[in-house]
Coordinates of C-alpha atoms and ligand atoms in Angstrom, one line a residue:
M1 CA 7.4 -19.1 -3.1
R2 CA 5.4 -18.0 -6.1
V3 CA 4.7 -14.3 -6.5
L4 CA 2.0 -13.0 -8.8
S5 CA 0.5 -9.6 -9.6
G6 CA -1.3 -7.7 -12.4
I7 CA -1.9 -4.2 -13.5
Q8 CA -4.9 -3.0 -15.5
P9 CA -4.3 -1.3 -18.8
S10 CA -7.0 1.2 -18.1
G11 CA -4.8 4.3 -18.8
K12 CA -1.2 5.5 -18.6
L13 CA 0.7 4.2 -15.7
H14 CA 1.6 6.7 -12.9
I15 CA 4.1 7.0 -10.1
G16 CA 1.5 5.6 -7.7
N17 CA 1.5 2.4 -9.7
F18 CA 5.3 2.4 -9.7
F19 CA 6.1 3.1 -6.1
G20 CA 3.0 1.3 -4.7
A21 CA 3.2 -1.9 -6.8
M22 CA 5.6 -2.2 -9.7
K23 CA 8.8 -1.4 -7.7
Q24 CA 8.0 -4.3 -5.4
H25 CA 7.3 -6.5 -8.4
L26 CA 10.7 -5.7 -9.9
E27 CA 12.5 -6.4 -6.7
L28 CA 10.7 -9.7 -6.1
Q29 CA 11.6 -11.1 -9.5
N30 CA 15.1 -11.5 -8.2
E31 CA 14.1 -13.5 -5.2
D32 CA 11.1 -15.7 -6.1
E33 CA 9.3 -17.3 -8.9
A34 CA 7.3 -14.4 -10.3
L35 CA 4.4 -14.0 -12.7
Y36 CA 3.2 -10.5 -13.8
F37 CA 0.5 -9.8 -16.2
I38 CA -1.5 -7.1 -18.0
A39 CA -5.0 -7.4 -16.7
N40 CA -6.8 -6.5 -19.9
Y41 CA -10.0 -8.5 -19.1
H42 CA -10.2 -6.4 -15.9
A43 CA -9.7 -3.2 -17.8
M44 CA -12.9 -4.0 -19.9
T45 CA -14.9 -3.2 -16.8
S46 CA -14.1 0.5 -17.3
L47 CA -13.0 0.7 -21.0
H48 CA -15.2 -0.2 -23.9
D49 CA -13.1 1.1 -26.7
K50 CA -11.2 -1.5 -28.7
E51 CA -8.4 0.9 -29.9
R52 CA -7.7 2.3 -26.5
L53 CA -7.7 -1.1 -24.8
A54 CA -5.3 -2.5 -27.4
R55 CA -3.1 0.7 -27.2
N56 CA -3.0 0.7 -23.4
T57 CA -2.2 -3.0 -23.3
H58 CA 0.7 -2.4 -25.6
D59 CA 1.8 0.6 -23.5
V60 CA 1.8 -1.3 -20.2
A61 CA 4.0 -4.0 -21.9
L62 CA 6.5 -1.4 -22.9
D63 CA 6.4 0.3 -19.5
Y64 CA 7.0 -2.8 -17.5
L65 CA 9.9 -4.0 -19.7
A66 CA 11.4 -0.5 -19.7
L67 CA 11.2 -0.3 -16.0
G68 CA 13.2 -3.5 -15.6
L69 CA 10.9 -6.5 -15.8
D70 CA 13.2 -9.3 -16.9
P71 CA 11.5 -12.0 -19.0
K72 CA 14.3 -14.4 -18.1
K73 CA 13.3 -14.0 -14.5
A74 CA 9.6 -13.4 -14.5
I75 CA 6.8 -14.8 -16.6
F76 CA 5.2 -11.8 -18.2
Y77 CA 1.9 -12.2 -20.2
R78 CA -1.4 -10.7 -21.2
Q79 CA -4.3 -12.0 -19.0
S80 CA -6.4 -12.7 -22.1
D81 CA -3.7 -15.0 -23.6
V82 CA -4.6 -17.4 -20.8
P83 CA -8.4 -17.8 -21.2
E84 CA -8.4 -20.7 -18.8
V85 CA -8.8 -18.1 -16.1
C86 CA -12.3 -17.3 -17.3
E87 CA -13.4 -20.9 -16.8
L88 CA -12.0 -20.9 -13.3
T89 CA -13.8 -17.6 -12.7
W90 CA -17.1 -19.3 -13.5
I91 CA -16.4 -22.3 -11.3
L92 CA -15.4 -20.0 -8.4
S93 CA -18.5 -17.8 -9.0
T94 CA -20.7 -20.8 -8.2
I95 CA -19.4 -20.8 -4.6
T96 CA -18.9 -17.0 -4.1
P97 CA -21.4 -15.5 -1.6
M98 CA -23.1 -12.4 -3.0
G99 CA -22.5 -10.7 0.4
L100 CA -18.7 -11.1 0.0
L101 CA -18.8 -9.1 -3.3
Q102 CA -21.4 -6.6 -2.0
R103 CA -19.0 -5.6 0.8
C104 CA -16.2 -4.7 -1.7
V105 CA -15.5 -0.9 -1.3
S106 CA -13.8 -0.7 -4.7
Y107 CA -17.1 -1.6 -6.4
K108 CA -19.1 0.9 -4.4
D109 CA -16.4 3.6 -5.1
K110 CA -16.5 3.0 -8.8
I111 CA -20.3 3.2 -9.0
E112 CA -20.2 6.4 -7.0
R113 CA -17.7 7.8 -9.6
G114 CA -20.2 7.1 -12.4
L115 CA -19.1 3.7 -13.7
S116 CA -22.2 1.6 -14.7
A117 CA -23.2 -1.2 -12.4
D118 CA -22.4 -4.0 -14.8
H119 CA -22.1 -7.6 -13.7
G120 CA -18.5 -7.7 -14.8
L121 CA -17.6 -4.8 -12.5
F122 CA -19.4 -6.5 -9.6
A123 CA -17.8 -9.9 -10.3
Y124 CA -14.3 -8.3 -10.8
P125 CA -12.9 -9.7 -7.5
V126 CA -13.9 -13.3 -8.6
L127 CA -11.8 -12.9 -11.8
M128 CA -9.0 -11.5 -9.7
A129 CA -9.3 -14.5 -7.3
A130 CA -9.1 -16.8 -10.4
D131 CA -6.0 -14.9 -11.6
I132 CA -4.3 -15.6 -8.3
L133 CA -5.5 -19.1 -7.5
I134 CA -5.0 -20.6 -11.0
Y135 CA -1.2 -20.3 -10.5
K136 CA -1.4 -21.4 -6.8
S137 CA 0.3 -18.1 -6.0
D138 CA 1.7 -17.6 -2.4
I139 CA 2.3 -13.9 -2.4
V140 CA 0.5 -11.0 -4.1
P141 CA 2.4 -7.7 -4.0
V142 CA -0.1 -4.8 -4.4
G143 CA -1.0 -1.3 -3.2
K144 CA -3.3 -1.0 -0.2
D145 CA -6.5 -0.5 -2.3
Q146 CA -6.2 -4.1 -3.5
K147 CA -6.0 -5.7 0.0
Q148 CA -9.7 -6.4 0.2
H149 CA -9.7 -8.1 -3.1
I150 CA -7.0 -10.5 -1.9
E151 CA -9.0 -11.2 1.2
V152 CA -11.9 -12.1 -1.1
A153 CA -9.5 -14.5 -3.0
Q154 CA -8.5 -16.0 0.4
D155 CA -12.2 -16.6 1.4
I156 CA -13.1 -18.1 -2.0
A157 CA -10.1 -20.4 -1.9
Q158 CA -10.9 -21.5 1.6
K159 CA -14.5 -22.2 0.7
F160 CA -13.5 -24.2 -2.4
N161 CA -11.1 -26.3 -0.4
N162 CA -13.7 -27.0 2.3
I163 CA -16.2 -28.2 -0.3
Y164 CA -13.9 -30.0 -2.8
G165 CA -10.7 -30.8 -0.9
E166 CA -7.3 -29.1 -0.5
I167 CA -6.5 -28.0 -4.0
L168 CA -6.1 -24.2 -3.9
V169 CA -3.3 -22.3 -2.1
I170 CA -4.4 -19.5 0.2
P171 CA -2.5 -16.4 -1.0
Q172 CA -1.1 -13.6 1.1
P173 CA -1.0 -9.9 0.2
R174 CA 2.3 -8.0 0.4
I175 CA 1.9 -4.3 0.9
L176 CA 4.7 -1.9 1.6
E177 CA 3.3 0.5 4.2
S178 CA 5.7 3.4 3.3
T179 CA 4.3 3.6 -0.3
A180 CA 0.9 2.0 0.2
I181 CA -1.0 5.1 -0.9
V182 CA 0.8 7.6 -3.0
P183 CA -1.2 10.9 -3.1
G184 CA -2.2 12.5 -6.3
L185 CA -2.1 16.2 -7.4
D186 CA -5.3 16.9 -5.5
G187 CA -4.2 15.1 -2.3
Q188 CA -6.5 12.1 -2.9
K189 CA -5.0 8.7 -3.8
M190 CA -3.3 9.0 -7.1
S191 CA -5.4 7.0 -9.6
K192 CA -5.8 6.7 -13.4
S193 CA -9.5 7.2 -12.9
Y194 CA -9.2 10.4 -10.9
G195 CA -7.2 12.5 -13.4
N196 CA -4.7 13.4 -10.7
T197 CA -1.7 11.5 -11.8
I198 CA 1.9 12.1 -12.7
E199 CA 2.7 9.6 -15.4
I200 CA 5.9 7.5 -15.1
F201 CA 6.9 8.3 -18.7
A202 CA 5.8 11.9 -18.8
N203 CA 8.5 14.3 -20.2
E204 CA 10.1 17.0 -18.1
K205 CA 7.7 19.7 -19.3
T206 CA 4.6 17.7 -18.3
I207 CA 6.1 16.7 -15.0
K208 CA 6.7 20.3 -14.3
Q209 CA 3.2 21.3 -15.2
K210 CA 1.7 18.6 -13.1
V211 CA 3.9 19.2 -10.0
M212 CA 3.2 23.0 -10.2
S213 CA -0.5 22.2 -10.1
I214 CA -0.3 20.3 -6.8
V215 CA -2.9 21.8 -4.5
T216 CA -1.4 23.4 -1.4
D217 CA -2.7 25.5 1.5
S218 CA -2.1 29.2 1.7
T219 CA 0.4 29.3 4.6
P220 CA 2.7 32.3 3.8
L221 CA 6.3 31.5 2.8
E222 CA 7.9 32.8 6.1
E223 CA 5.6 30.8 8.4
P224 CA 6.4 27.3 9.8
K225 CA 4.6 24.4 8.1
D226 CA 3.7 20.9 9.1
P227 CA 5.9 18.4 7.2
A228 CA 3.6 15.5 7.8
A229 CA 0.7 17.3 6.2
C230 CA 2.5 18.3 3.0
K231 CA 1.7 16.2 -0.1
I232 CA 4.7 17.6 -2.0
L233 CA 7.0 16.2 0.7
A234 CA 5.1 12.9 0.6
L235 CA 6.0 12.7 -3.1
L236 CA 9.5 13.9 -2.5
R237 CA 10.0 11.1 0.0
L238 CA 9.7 8.6 -2.9
V239 CA 12.7 10.0 -4.8
A240 CA 14.9 11.9 -2.3
T241 CA 17.5 10.6 0.1
S242 CA 16.5 10.4 3.8
E243 CA 19.1 13.1 4.6
E244 CA 17.6 15.5 2.1
I245 CA 14.1 14.8 3.5
A246 CA 15.3 15.5 7.0
E247 CA 16.6 18.8 5.9
W248 CA 13.4 19.8 4.2
E249 CA 11.4 18.8 7.3
D250 CA 13.7 20.9 9.4
R251 CA 13.3 23.9 7.1
Y252 CA 9.5 23.4 7.0
R253 CA 9.3 23.5 10.8
K254 CA 11.5 26.7 11.0
G255 CA 9.6 28.6 8.3
G256 CA 11.1 30.6 5.4
V257 CA 10.6 27.9 2.8
G258 CA 7.7 28.0 0.3
Y259 CA 5.9 25.1 -1.4
G260 CA 7.4 26.4 -4.7
H261 CA 10.9 25.4 -3.4
T262 CA 9.9 21.8 -2.8
K263 CA 7.9 21.6 -6.0
K264 CA 11.0 22.7 -8.0
R265 CA 13.1 20.1 -6.3
L266 CA 10.5 17.4 -6.9
V267 CA 10.4 18.2 -10.6
E268 CA 14.2 17.8 -10.8
L269 CA 14.3 14.5 -8.9
L270 CA 11.4 12.9 -10.7
T271 CA 12.9 13.8 -14.1
E272 CA 16.2 12.3 -13.1
Y273 CA 14.7 9.2 -11.5
F274 CA 12.8 8.1 -14.6
R275 CA 15.3 9.4 -17.2
P276 CA 17.1 6.0 -17.8
Y277 CA 13.7 4.2 -18.1
R278 CA 12.5 6.8 -20.7
E279 CA 15.6 6.0 -22.8
K280 CA 15.0 2.3 -22.4
R281 CA 11.4 2.6 -23.4
K282 CA 12.4 4.5 -26.6
E283 CA 14.7 1.6 -27.5
L284 CA 11.9 -1.0 -26.9
A285 CA 9.5 0.9 -29.0
Q286 CA 11.9 0.3 -31.9
N287 CA 11.8 -3.4 -31.2
L288 CA 8.2 -4.4 -31.1
D289 CA 8.7 -7.9 -32.4
Y290 CA 10.8 -8.6 -29.3
V291 CA 8.0 -7.3 -27.0
E292 CA 5.4 -9.4 -28.7
Q293 CA 7.6 -12.5 -28.5
V294 CA 8.1 -11.9 -24.7
L295 CA 4.4 -11.8 -24.2
Q296 CA 3.7 -14.9 -26.2
D297 CA 6.4 -16.9 -24.5
G298 CA 5.2 -15.7 -21.1
A299 CA 1.6 -16.8 -22.0
A300 CA 2.8 -20.2 -23.1
R301 CA 4.6 -20.7 -19.8
A302 CA 1.8 -19.4 -17.7
R303 CA -0.7 -21.5 -19.6
I304 CA 1.0 -24.8 -18.6
L305 CA 0.7 -23.8 -15.0
A306 CA -2.9 -22.6 -15.3
R307 CA -4.0 -25.8 -17.3
K308 CA -2.6 -28.0 -14.5
T309 CA -4.6 -26.3 -11.7
L310 CA -7.7 -26.1 -13.9
D311 CA -7.5 -29.9 -14.6
E312 CA -7.3 -30.6 -10.9
V313 CA -10.3 -28.3 -10.3
R314 CA -12.4 -29.8 -13.1
E315 CA -11.7 -33.2 -11.6
A316 CA -12.5 -32.1 -8.1
V317 CA -15.9 -30.5 -9.0
G318 CA -17.1 -33.3 -11.2
L319 CA -16.6 -31.9 -14.7
K320 CA -14.2 -34.6 -15.6
Y321 CA -15.3 -38.1 -14.9
D322 CA -14.9 -41.7 -16.0
P323 CA -18.3 -42.8 -17.6
S324 CA -17.4 -46.5 -17.1
K325 CA -17.7 -46.0 -13.4
F326 CA -21.5 -45.7 -13.7
G327 CA -22.0 -49.3 -15.0
T328 CA -24.7 -50.2 -17.5
E329 CA -27.9 -50.2 -15.5
V330 CA -30.5 -47.5 -16.4
Ligands
LIG1 P1 -5.4 2.9 -10.7 O1 -6.1 3.2 -9.4 O2 -4.5 4.0 -11.1 O3 -6.3 2.5 -11.8 P2 -4.7 0.1 -10.6 O4 -6.0 -0.2 -9.9 O5 -4.5 -0.4 -12.0 O6 -4.4 1.7 -10.5 O7 -3.5 -0.4 -9.7 C1 -2.4 -1.1 -10.1 C2 -1.5 -1.3 -8.9 O8 -0.9 -0.1 -8.4 C3 -2.2 -2.0 -7.7 O9 -1.4 -2.9 -7.0 C4 -2.5 -0.8 -6.9 O10 -2.7 -1.1 -5.5 C5 -1.3 0.1 -7.1 N1 -1.6 1.5 -6.9 C6 -2.5 2.3 -7.7 N2 -2.6 3.6 -7.3 C7 -1.7 3.6 -6.2 C8 -1.4 4.7 -5.3 N3 -1.9 5.9 -5.4 N4 -0.5 4.4 -4.3 C9 0.0 3.2 -4.1 N5 -0.3 2.1 -4.9 C10 -1.2 2.3 -6.0
LIG2 N1 -7.3 -5.4 -9.7 C1 -5.9 -5.1 -9.8 C2 -5.8 -3.6 -9.8 O1 -6.7 -2.9 -10.2 C3 -5.3 -5.7 -11.0 C4 -5.3 -7.2 -10.9 C5 -6.1 -8.1 -11.6 C6 -4.5 -8.0 -10.0 N2 -5.9 -9.3 -11.2 C7 -4.9 -9.3 -10.2 C8 -3.6 -7.7 -9.0 C9 -4.3 -10.4 -9.5 C10 -3.0 -8.7 -8.3 C11 -3.4 -10.1 -8.5 O2 -4.7 -3.1 -9.5

């Protein structure tokens, strides 16, 4: 089985990215053939600042490696180091129905939030399909918000195969229901673009500030509270043992516990959880040649696979042909 996933370097990575997607990526690198990449072409749909794009790309590389991505196990690369994916995007675009892209909720959401309705933003799922299909990926581990994009990739692959023959592999999403949508400080989905995140590599002081700002209702301390409705508990579930969670739930139902108590515990556990990774990241930041080498080696390995599929595709669609077949008559 070949596993593939990508993360956009559109801002600092947060615990929603980690628990929703990256944690699965890291687990799967031990079981399957894995490719993970930094989706910097995709980030250009929301970021038009060369310094920030470069800085974020660098940061995501350090983050992933610090969190345990092992370049001996997984192929790790920058999307833009395999430009073949852009050619496949064009070829796939020529068979992608407009309606398929018009139905994508992520595009509509982004426009509503003020991003400009550029062609790149609209065609984003076709580039994502090319990312997946060029490596003949079987499994794509992501958070729930990306499910529709993988369905688009499935539809495009199916249509391509119907027209040109069985070349592309139909990918399957892999979504962990328990962490499919990690809530942010405001209770909405945590997202880089909503300003409601807790960053993975934030220091203790920032974690504290952020957790304390989580929006809660005004139920008084002594009154019972609904554990299922509490966003602090939802975050605590990511880092506490099930025994501890059961205790908190019990205390919520009985009353006498305030949101301040769970917030305090959340700060402690989050700080502890990510402490070793913060140390590792500091070490990597002293060794940037190594990080760059990892990315370049990853791209070289990825490119061999990408080139192979692209050659098959070029042949299948009629971009590569043998002129001698056409004879000499005019
Ligand atoms: P963001 O919304 O912060 O820009 P991305 O779109 O770059 O995040 O997502 C990178 C990966 O992290 C994707 O697989 C996405 O599904 C996952 N992800 C992002 N936010 C969350 C969240 N709040 N809960 C669960 N998974 C998430
Ligand atoms: N669109 C994904 C996101 O925002 C990132 C991404 C780009 C991706 N290409 C991909 C994810 C291919 C999985 C597979 O999170």
